Amino acid sequence: MSLRKQMGKASSSNRAPRPAPLSRAPVGTPNCSPSTGAEATGVAEVTQPQSQVQPPPMIRTVVEPLSEVEVTNALLELSTRASMLAWYLREFTDRCGVKHVQEELVAERKVSADLRDEVEALRVTHERCEKKKGDLQLELDEARQQLGQTADFLKDARARNDRLTEECDQLKVSATKQAEREEELVFETKAL
């Protein structure tokens, strides 16, 4: 039982005129060239007379219980959705550009793979540099330690040299005094 009969209305009194169905075009690749008229707007022209077209029974059972306002709103929504779909198909499903996009994607993937390889090579080089830096730091620390030991050795050697020089000077003075004393003794010995 339909909704109108439940509400006490006759089924034909407020019935909206039936819309003509859209012509069905075969599904395939969209036309790549810009089109005009009905094709550009996504609305198909209906050339069949309205009296020859009968909606399927399922559609009839859905549409008959609706009021004219509800049918108009539903048709408006369907029209809006059809326009949105046509716009989407025009803007986003450019199948002629798919090959170009796929080529760009392949090129970008190749660039990405090359960059990934370069990053990996740089990472390996960086690890080698870090290892070399660690080795050089160890060598530098060893060289500093040896330099410190050599500086200490030179300091000790200089102190020994200064001490020996001082002892030498004292021995020279002592030798000079002893030579003078020997001369005096020789002179005294001769005088006796």
JSON list of C-alpha atoms in Angstrom, two decimals:
[
{"chain": "A", "resi": 1, "resn": "MET", "atom": "CA", "xyz": [0.00, 0.00, 0.00]},
{"chain": "A", "resi": 2, "resn": "SER", "atom": "CA", "xyz": [1.45, 3.35, -0.99]},
{"chain": "A", "resi": 3, "resn": "LEU", "atom": "CA", "xyz": [2.04, 6.27, 1.32]},
{"chain": "A", "resi": 4, "resn": "ARG", "atom": "CA", "xyz": [-0.55, 8.42, -0.46]},
{"chain": "A", "resi": 5, "resn": "LYS", "atom": "CA", "xyz": [-3.25, 5.85, 0.01]},
{"chain": "A", "resi": 6, "resn": "GLN", "atom": "CA", "xyz": [-2.39, 5.70, 3.70]},
{"chain": "A", "resi": 7, "resn": "MET", "atom": "CA", "xyz": [-2.71, 9.46, 3.95]},
{"chain": "A", "resi": 8, "resn": "GLY", "atom": "CA", "xyz": [-6.05, 9.39, 2.15]},
{"chain": "A", "resi": 9, "resn": "LYS", "atom": "CA", "xyz": [-4.92, 10.94, -1.12]},
{"chain": "A", "resi": 10, "resn": "ALA", "atom": "CA", "xyz": [-5.46, 9.50, -4.52]},
{"chain": "A", "resi": 11, "resn": "SER", "atom": "CA", "xyz": [-2.34, 8.20, -6.12]},
{"chain": "A", "resi": 12, "resn": "SER", "atom": "CA", "xyz": [-2.78, 10.26, -9.27]},
{"chain": "A", "resi": 13, "resn": "SER", "atom": "CA", "xyz": [-3.86, 13.60, -7.77]},
{"chain": "A", "resi": 14, "resn": "ASN", "atom": "CA", "xyz": [-0.41, 14.90, -6.72]},
{"chain": "A", "resi": 15, "resn": "ARG", "atom": "CA", "xyz": [1.71, 12.79, -8.97]},
{"chain": "A", "resi": 16, "resn": "ALA", "atom": "CA", "xyz": [4.69, 14.61, -10.42]},
{"chain": "A", "resi": 17, "resn": "PRO", "atom": "CA", "xyz": [5.33, 14.28, -14.12]},
{"chain": "A", "resi": 18, "resn": "ARG", "atom": "CA", "xyz": [7.73, 11.49, -14.78]},
{"chain": "A", "resi": 19, "resn": "PRO", "atom": "CA", "xyz": [11.19, 12.65, -15.83]},
{"chain": "A", "resi": 20, "resn": "ALA", "atom": "CA", "xyz": [12.60, 11.33, -19.04]},
{"chain": "A", "resi": 21, "resn": "PRO", "atom": "CA", "xyz": [15.46, 8.91, -18.42]},
{"chain": "A", "resi": 22, "resn": "LEU", "atom": "CA", "xyz": [18.93, 9.85, -19.53]},
{"chain": "A", "resi": 23, "resn": "SER", "atom": "CA", "xyz": [20.18, 8.19, -22.66]},
{"chain": "A", "resi": 24, "resn": "ARG", "atom": "CA", "xyz": [22.81, 5.63, -21.92]},
{"chain": "A", "resi": 25, "resn": "ALA", "atom": "CA", "xyz": [26.11, 6.03, -23.69]},
{"chain": "A", "resi": 26, "resn": "PRO", "atom": "CA", "xyz": [28.56, 3.13, -23.88]},
{"chain": "A", "resi": 27, "resn": "VAL", "atom": "CA", "xyz": [31.21, 3.26, -21.18]},
{"chain": "A", "resi": 28, "resn": "GLY", "atom": "CA", "xyz": [34.68, 3.78, -22.58]},
{"chain": "A", "resi": 29, "resn": "THR", "atom": "CA", "xyz": [37.44, 6.23, -22.64]},
{"chain": "A", "resi": 30, "resn": "PRO", "atom": "CA", "xyz": [36.19, 9.78, -22.42]},
{"chain": "A", "resi": 31, "resn": "ASN", "atom": "CA", "xyz": [36.67, 12.05, -25.36]},
{"chain": "A", "resi": 32, "resn": "CYS", "atom": "CA", "xyz": [39.99, 13.90, -24.98]},
{"chain": "A", "resi": 33, "resn": "SER", "atom": "CA", "xyz": [38.97, 16.86, -27.07]},
{"chain": "A", "resi": 34, "resn": "PRO", "atom": "CA", "xyz": [36.97, 19.63, -25.44]},
{"chain": "A", "resi": 35, "resn": "SER", "atom": "CA", "xyz": [33.30, 19.27, -26.24]},
{"chain": "A", "resi": 36, "resn": "THR", "atom": "CA", "xyz": [30.42, 21.68, -26.31]},
{"chain": "A", "resi": 37, "resn": "GLY", "atom": "CA", "xyz": [26.75, 21.59, -25.57]},
{"chain": "A", "resi": 38, "resn": "ALA", "atom": "CA", "xyz": [25.24, 18.71, -23.62]},
{"chain": "A", "resi": 39, "resn": "GLU", "atom": "CA", "xyz": [28.49, 16.73, -23.55]},
{"chain": "A", "resi": 40, "resn": "ALA", "atom": "CA", "xyz": [30.37, 19.58, -21.84]},
{"chain": "A", "resi": 41, "resn": "THR", "atom": "CA", "xyz": [27.74, 19.98, -19.14]},
{"chain": "A", "resi": 42, "resn": "GLY", "atom": "CA", "xyz": [27.37, 16.26, -18.57]},
{"chain": "A", "resi": 43, "resn": "VAL", "atom": "CA", "xyz": [23.62, 16.36, -19.31]},
{"chain": "A", "resi": 44, "resn": "ALA", "atom": "CA", "xyz": [22.48, 14.09, -22.10]},
{"chain": "A", "resi": 45, "resn": "GLU", "atom": "CA", "xyz": [19.89, 15.24, -24.56]},
{"chain": "A", "resi": 46, "resn": "VAL", "atom": "CA", "xyz": [16.78, 13.10, -24.76]},
{"chain": "A", "resi": 47, "resn": "THR", "atom": "CA", "xyz": [15.42, 12.73, -28.26]},
{"chain": "A", "resi": 48, "resn": "GLN", "atom": "CA", "xyz": [12.82, 10.06, -27.54]},
{"chain": "A", "resi": 49, "resn": "PRO", "atom": "CA", "xyz": [9.27, 11.15, -26.93]},
{"chain": "A", "resi": 50, "resn": "GLN", "atom": "CA", "xyz": [8.22, 10.91, -23.30]},
{"chain": "A", "resi": 51, "resn": "SER", "atom": "CA", "xyz": [5.26, 8.66, -24.04]},
{"chain": "A", "resi": 52, "resn": "GLN", "atom": "CA", "xyz": [7.47, 5.81, -25.31]},
{"chain": "A", "resi": 53, "resn": "VAL", "atom": "CA", "xyz": [9.64, 5.60, -22.17]},
{"chain": "A", "resi": 54, "resn": "GLN", "atom": "CA", "xyz": [8.35, 3.57, -19.23]},
{"chain": "A", "resi": 55, "resn": "PRO", "atom": "CA", "xyz": [10.38, 3.60, -15.99]},
{"chain": "A", "resi": 56, "resn": "PRO", "atom": "CA", "xyz": [11.25, 0.23, -14.50]},
{"chain": "A", "resi": 57, "resn": "PRO", "atom": "CA", "xyz": [8.82, -1.08, -11.86]},
{"chain": "A", "resi": 58, "resn": "MET", "atom": "CA", "xyz": [11.34, -0.59, -9.04]},
{"chain": "A", "resi": 59, "resn": "ILE", "atom": "CA", "xyz": [11.64, 3.12, -9.82]},
{"chain": "A", "resi": 60, "resn": "ARG", "atom": "CA", "xyz": [7.86, 3.39, -10.08]},
{"chain": "A", "resi": 61, "resn": "THR", "atom": "CA", "xyz": [7.46, 1.91, -6.58]},
{"chain": "A", "resi": 62, "resn": "VAL", "atom": "CA", "xyz": [9.96, 4.39, -5.17]},
{"chain": "A", "resi": 63, "resn": "VAL", "atom": "CA", "xyz": [8.67, 7.49, -6.96]},
{"chain": "A", "resi": 64, "resn": "GLU", "atom": "CA", "xyz": [4.88, 6.99, -6.77]},
{"chain": "A", "resi": 65, "resn": "PRO", "atom": "CA", "xyz": [4.56, 7.49, -2.99]},
{"chain": "A", "resi": 66, "resn": "LEU", "atom": "CA", "xyz": [6.51, 10.77, -3.13]},
{"chain": "A", "resi": 67, "resn": "SER", "atom": "CA", "xyz": [4.90, 14.17, -3.33]},
{"chain": "A", "resi": 68, "resn": "GLU", "atom": "CA", "xyz": [5.67, 16.58, -6.12]},
{"chain": "A", "resi": 69, "resn": "VAL", "atom": "CA", "xyz": [8.02, 18.58, -3.87]},
{"chain": "A", "resi": 70, "resn": "GLU", "atom": "CA", "xyz": [9.88, 15.44, -2.82]},
{"chain": "A", "resi": 71, "resn": "VAL", "atom": "CA", "xyz": [10.21, 14.32, -6.44]},
{"chain": "A", "resi": 72, "resn": "THR", "atom": "CA", "xyz": [11.42, 17.78, -7.43]},
{"chain": "A", "resi": 73, "resn": "ASN", "atom": "CA", "xyz": [13.98, 17.78, -4.61]},
{"chain": "A", "resi": 74, "resn": "ALA", "atom": "CA", "xyz": [15.12, 14.28, -5.54]},
{"chain": "A", "resi": 75, "resn": "LEU", "atom": "CA", "xyz": [15.45, 15.27, -9.21]},
{"chain": "A", "resi": 76, "resn": "LEU", "atom": "CA", "xyz": [17.33, 18.42, -8.21]},
{"chain": "A", "resi": 77, "resn": "GLU", "atom": "CA", "xyz": [19.71, 16.37, -6.07]},
{"chain": "A", "resi": 78, "resn": "LEU", "atom": "CA", "xyz": [20.20, 13.83, -8.87]},
{"chain": "A", "resi": 79, "resn": "SER", "atom": "CA", "xyz": [20.84, 16.66, -11.31]},
{"chain": "A", "resi": 80, "resn": "THR", "atom": "CA", "xyz": [23.34, 18.23, -8.90]},
{"chain": "A", "resi": 81, "resn": "ARG", "atom": "CA", "xyz": [25.08, 14.91, -8.42]},
{"chain": "A", "resi": 82, "resn": "ALA", "atom": "CA", "xyz": [25.14, 14.33, -12.18]},
{"chain": "A", "resi": 83, "resn": "SER", "atom": "CA", "xyz": [26.71, 17.77, -12.66]},
{"chain": "A", "resi": 84, "resn": "MET", "atom": "CA", "xyz": [29.25, 17.03, -9.94]},
{"chain": "A", "resi": 85, "resn": "LEU", "atom": "CA", "xyz": [30.05, 13.69, -11.57]},
{"chain": "A", "resi": 86, "resn": "ALA", "atom": "CA", "xyz": [30.44, 15.35, -14.97]},
{"chain": "A", "resi": 87, "resn": "TRP", "atom": "CA", "xyz": [32.72, 17.97, -13.42]},
{"chain": "A", "resi": 88, "resn": "TYR", "atom": "CA", "xyz": [34.73, 15.26, -11.68]},
{"chain": "A", "resi": 89, "resn": "LEU", "atom": "CA", "xyz": [35.06, 13.29, -14.90]},
{"chain": "A", "resi": 90, "resn": "ARG", "atom": "CA", "xyz": [36.14, 16.42, -16.78]},
{"chain": "A", "resi": 91, "resn": "GLU", "atom": "CA", "xyz": [38.62, 17.58, -14.16]},
{"chain": "A", "resi": 92, "resn": "PHE", "atom": "CA", "xyz": [40.05, 14.47, -12.55]},
{"chain": "A", "resi": 93, "resn": "THR", "atom": "CA", "xyz": [39.69, 11.52, -14.87]},
{"chain": "A", "resi": 94, "resn": "ASP", "atom": "CA", "xyz": [41.56, 12.82, -17.85]},
{"chain": "A", "resi": 95, "resn": "ARG", "atom": "CA", "xyz": [42.45, 9.47, -19.31]},
{"chain": "A", "resi": 96, "resn": "CYS", "atom": "CA", "xyz": [44.41, 11.07, -22.11]},
{"chain": "A", "resi": 97, "resn": "GLY", "atom": "CA", "xyz": [46.83, 12.44, -19.50]},
{"chain": "A", "resi": 98, "resn": "VAL", "atom": "CA", "xyz": [47.14, 9.16, -17.60]},
{"chain": "A", "resi": 99, "resn": "LYS", "atom": "CA", "xyz": [50.07, 8.02, -19.71]},
{"chain": "A", "resi": 100, "resn": "HIS", "atom": "CA", "xyz": [51.81, 11.34, -19.11]},
{"chain": "A", "resi": 101, "resn": "VAL", "atom": "CA", "xyz": [51.13, 11.12, -15.37]},
{"chain": "A", "resi": 102, "resn": "GLN", "atom": "CA", "xyz": [52.38, 7.53, -15.30]},
{"chain": "A", "resi": 103, "resn": "GLU", "atom": "CA", "xyz": [55.56, 8.59, -17.13]},
{"chain": "A", "resi": 104, "resn": "GLU", "atom": "CA", "xyz": [56.06, 11.38, -14.59]},
{"chain": "A", "resi": 105, "resn": "LEU", "atom": "CA", "xyz": [55.42, 8.92, -11.78]},
{"chain": "A", "resi": 106, "resn": "VAL", "atom": "CA", "xyz": [57.99, 6.49, -13.21]},
{"chain": "A", "resi": 107, "resn": "ALA", "atom": "CA", "xyz": [60.48, 9.35, -13.57]},
{"chain": "A", "resi": 108, "resn": "GLU", "atom": "CA", "xyz": [59.81, 10.48, -9.99]},
{"chain": "A", "resi": 109, "resn": "ARG", "atom": "CA", "xyz": [60.22, 6.92, -8.75]},
{"chain": "A", "resi": 110, "resn": "LYS", "atom": "CA", "xyz": [63.54, 6.69, -10.60]},
{"chain": "A", "resi": 111, "resn": "VAL", "atom": "CA", "xyz": [64.66, 10.00, -9.08]},
{"chain": "A", "resi": 112, "resn": "SER", "atom": "CA", "xyz": [63.53, 8.78, -5.67]},
{"chain": "A", "resi": 113, "resn": "ALA", "atom": "CA", "xyz": [65.43, 5.50, -6.10]},
{"chain": "A", "resi": 114, "resn": "ASP", "atom": "CA", "xyz": [68.54, 7.41, -7.25]},
{"chain": "A", "resi": 115, "resn": "LEU", "atom": "CA", "xyz": [68.28, 9.74, -4.26]},
{"chain": "A", "resi": 116, "resn": "ARG", "atom": "CA", "xyz": [67.83, 6.75, -1.96]},
{"chain": "A", "resi": 117, "resn": "ASP", "atom": "CA", "xyz": [71.00, 5.19, -3.45]},
{"chain": "A", "resi": 118, "resn": "GLU", "atom": "CA", "xyz": [72.86, 8.48, -3.02]},
{"chain": "A", "resi": 119, "resn": "VAL", "atom": "CA", "xyz": [71.71, 8.75, 0.59]},
{"chain": "A", "resi": 120, "resn": "GLU", "atom": "CA", "xyz": [72.87, 5.18, 1.23]},
{"chain": "A", "resi": 121, "resn": "ALA", "atom": "CA", "xyz": [76.25, 5.94, -0.40]},
{"chain": "A", "resi": 122, "resn": "LEU", "atom": "CA", "xyz": [76.54, 9.12, 1.68]},
{"chain": "A", "resi": 123, "resn": "ARG", "atom": "CA", "xyz": [75.66, 7.17, 4.81]},
{"chain": "A", "resi": 124, "resn": "VAL", "atom": "CA", "xyz": [78.41, 4.63, 4.07]},
{"chain": "A", "resi": 125, "resn": "THR", "atom": "CA", "xyz": [80.85, 7.46, 3.31]},
{"chain": "A", "resi": 126, "resn": "HIS", "atom": "CA", "xyz": [79.82, 9.21, 6.53]},
{"chain": "A", "resi": 127, "resn": "GLU", "atom": "CA", "xyz": [80.43, 6.03, 8.53]},
{"chain": "A", "resi": 128, "resn": "ARG", "atom": "CA", "xyz": [83.88, 5.71, 6.93]},
{"chain": "A", "resi": 129, "resn": "CYS", "atom": "CA", "xyz": [84.61, 9.36, 7.71]},
{"chain": "A", "resi": 130, "resn": "GLU", "atom": "CA", "xyz": [83.49, 8.88, 11.31]},
{"chain": "A", "resi": 131, "resn": "LYS", "atom": "CA", "xyz": [85.75, 5.82, 11.63]},
{"chain": "A", "resi": 132, "resn": "LYS", "atom": "CA", "xyz": [88.66, 7.71, 10.03]},
{"chain": "A", "resi": 133, "resn": "LYS", "atom": "CA", "xyz": [87.95, 10.67, 12.33]},
{"chain": "A", "resi": 134, "resn": "GLY", "atom": "CA", "xyz": [88.06, 8.34, 15.35]},
{"chain": "A", "resi": 135, "resn": "ASP", "atom": "CA", "xyz": [91.35, 6.82, 14.16]},
{"chain": "A", "resi": 136, "resn": "LEU", "atom": "CA", "xyz": [92.84, 10.27, 13.54]},
{"chain": "A", "resi": 137, "resn": "GLN", "atom": "CA", "xyz": [91.68, 11.41, 16.98]},
{"chain": "A", "resi": 138, "resn": "LEU", "atom": "CA", "xyz": [93.47, 8.41, 18.54]},
{"chain": "A", "resi": 139, "resn": "GLU", "atom": "CA", "xyz": [96.62, 9.22, 16.55]},
{"chain": "A", "resi": 140, "resn": "LEU", "atom": "CA", "xyz": [96.36, 12.87, 17.61]},
{"chain": "A", "resi": 141, "resn": "ASP", "atom": "CA", "xyz": [95.98, 11.87, 21.26]},
{"chain": "A", "resi": 142, "resn": "GLU", "atom": "CA", "xyz": [99.00, 9.56, 20.97]},
{"chain": "A", "resi": 143, "resn": "ALA", "atom": "CA", "xyz": [101.02, 12.34, 19.27]},
{"chain": "A", "resi": 144, "resn": "ARG", "atom": "CA", "xyz": [100.04, 14.79, 22.03]},
{"chain": "A", "resi": 145, "resn": "GLN", "atom": "CA", "xyz": [101.06, 12.25, 24.66]},
{"chain": "A", "resi": 146, "resn": "GLN", "atom": "CA", "xyz": [104.40, 11.68, 22.92]},
{"chain": "A", "resi": 147, "resn": "LEU", "atom": "CA", "xyz": [104.88, 15.43, 22.55]},
{"chain": "A", "resi": 148, "resn": "GLY", "atom": "CA", "xyz": [104.21, 15.87, 26.26]},
{"chain": "A", "resi": 149, "resn": "GLN", "atom": "CA", "xyz": [106.71, 13.10, 27.10]},
{"chain": "A", "resi": 150, "resn": "THR", "atom": "CA", "xyz": [109.28, 14.65, 24.73]},
{"chain": "A", "resi": 151, "resn": "ALA", "atom": "CA", "xyz": [108.74, 18.09, 26.28]},
{"chain": "A", "resi": 152, "resn": "ASP", "atom": "CA", "xyz": [109.24, 16.59, 29.77]},
{"chain": "A", "resi": 153, "resn": "PHE", "atom": "CA", "xyz": [112.38, 14.77, 28.55]},
{"chain": "A", "resi": 154, "resn": "LEU", "atom": "CA", "xyz": [113.76, 18.00, 27.02]},
{"chain": "A", "resi": 155, "resn": "LYS", "atom": "CA", "xyz": [112.99, 19.88, 30.22]},
{"chain": "A", "resi": 156, "resn": "ASP", "atom": "CA", "xyz": [114.85, 17.26, 32.26]},
{"chain": "A", "resi": 157, "resn": "ALA", "atom": "CA", "xyz": [117.74, 17.27, 29.77]},
{"chain": "A", "resi": 158, "resn": "ARG", "atom": "CA", "xyz": [117.96, 21.06, 29.91]},
{"chain": "A", "resi": 159, "resn": "ALA", "atom": "CA", "xyz": [117.98, 20.95, 33.73]},
{"chain": "A", "resi": 160, "resn": "ARG", "atom": "CA", "xyz": [120.74, 18.28, 33.63]},
{"chain": "A", "resi": 161, "resn": "ASN", "atom": "CA", "xyz": [122.66, 20.35, 31.09]},
{"chain": "A", "resi": 162, "resn": "ASP", "atom": "CA", "xyz": [122.35, 23.46, 33.27]},
{"chain": "A", "resi": 163, "resn": "ARG", "atom": "CA", "xyz": [123.50, 21.48, 36.31]},
{"chain": "A", "resi": 164, "resn": "LEU", "atom": "CA", "xyz": [126.43, 19.97, 34.38]},
{"chain": "A", "resi": 165, "resn": "THR", "atom": "CA", "xyz": [127.36, 23.40, 33.00]},
{"chain": "A", "resi": 166, "resn": "GLU", "atom": "CA", "xyz": [127.32, 24.80, 36.52]},
{"chain": "A", "resi": 167, "resn": "GLU", "atom": "CA", "xyz": [129.43, 21.90, 37.78]},
{"chain": "A", "resi": 168, "resn": "CYS", "atom": "CA", "xyz": [131.81, 22.43, 34.86]},
{"chain": "A", "resi": 169, "resn": "ASP", "atom": "CA", "xyz": [132.15, 26.10, 35.70]},
{"chain": "A", "resi": 170, "resn": "GLN", "atom": "CA", "xyz": [132.81, 25.20, 39.33]},
{"chain": "A", "resi": 171, "resn": "LEU", "atom": "CA", "xyz": [135.40, 22.62, 38.25]},
{"chain": "A", "resi": 172, "resn": "LYS", "atom": "CA", "xyz": [137.05, 25.20, 35.98]},
{"chain": "A", "resi": 173, "resn": "VAL", "atom": "CA", "xyz": [137.21, 27.69, 38.84]},
{"chain": "A", "resi": 174, "resn": "SER", "atom": "CA", "xyz": [138.53, 24.96, 41.12]},
{"chain": "A", "resi": 175, "resn": "ALA", "atom": "CA", "xyz": [141.08, 23.88, 38.49]},
{"chain": "A", "resi": 176, "resn": "THR", "atom": "CA", "xyz": [142.20, 27.47, 38.00]},
{"chain": "A", "resi": 177, "resn": "LYS", "atom": "CA", "xyz": [142.60, 27.91, 41.75]},
{"chain": "A", "resi": 178, "resn": "GLN", "atom": "CA", "xyz": [144.50, 24.64, 42.00]},
{"chain": "A", "resi": 179, "resn": "ALA", "atom": "CA", "xyz": [146.78, 25.65, 39.12]},
{"chain": "A", "resi": 180, "resn": "GLU", "atom": "CA", "xyz": [147.48, 28.95, 40.82]},
{"chain": "A", "resi": 181, "resn": "ARG", "atom": "CA", "xyz": [148.14, 27.13, 44.09]},
{"chain": "A", "resi": 182, "resn": "GLU", "atom": "CA", "xyz": [150.52, 24.75, 42.31]},
{"chain": "A", "resi": 183, "resn": "GLU", "atom": "CA", "xyz": [152.39, 27.70, 40.82]},
{"chain": "A", "resi": 184, "resn": "GLU", "atom": "CA", "xyz": [152.68, 29.26, 44.23]},
{"chain": "A", "resi": 185, "resn": "LEU", "atom": "CA", "xyz": [153.94, 25.99, 45.67]},
{"chain": "A", "resi": 186, "resn": "VAL", "atom": "CA", "xyz": [156.42, 25.59, 42.82]},
{"chain": "A", "resi": 187, "resn": "PHE", "atom": "CA", "xyz": [157.62, 29.14, 43.35]},
{"chain": "A", "resi": 188, "resn": "GLU", "atom": "CA", "xyz": [157.96, 28.57, 47.09]},
{"chain": "A", "resi": 189, "resn": "THR", "atom": "CA", "xyz": [159.76, 25.31, 46.47]},
{"chain": "A", "resi": 190, "resn": "LYS", "atom": "CA", "xyz": [162.24, 27.02, 44.20]},
{"chain": "A", "resi": 191, "resn": "ALA", "atom": "CA", "xyz": [162.75, 29.78, 46.72]},
{"chain": "A", "resi": 192, "resn": "LEU", "atom": "CA", "xyz": [163.75, 27.32, 49.43]}
]
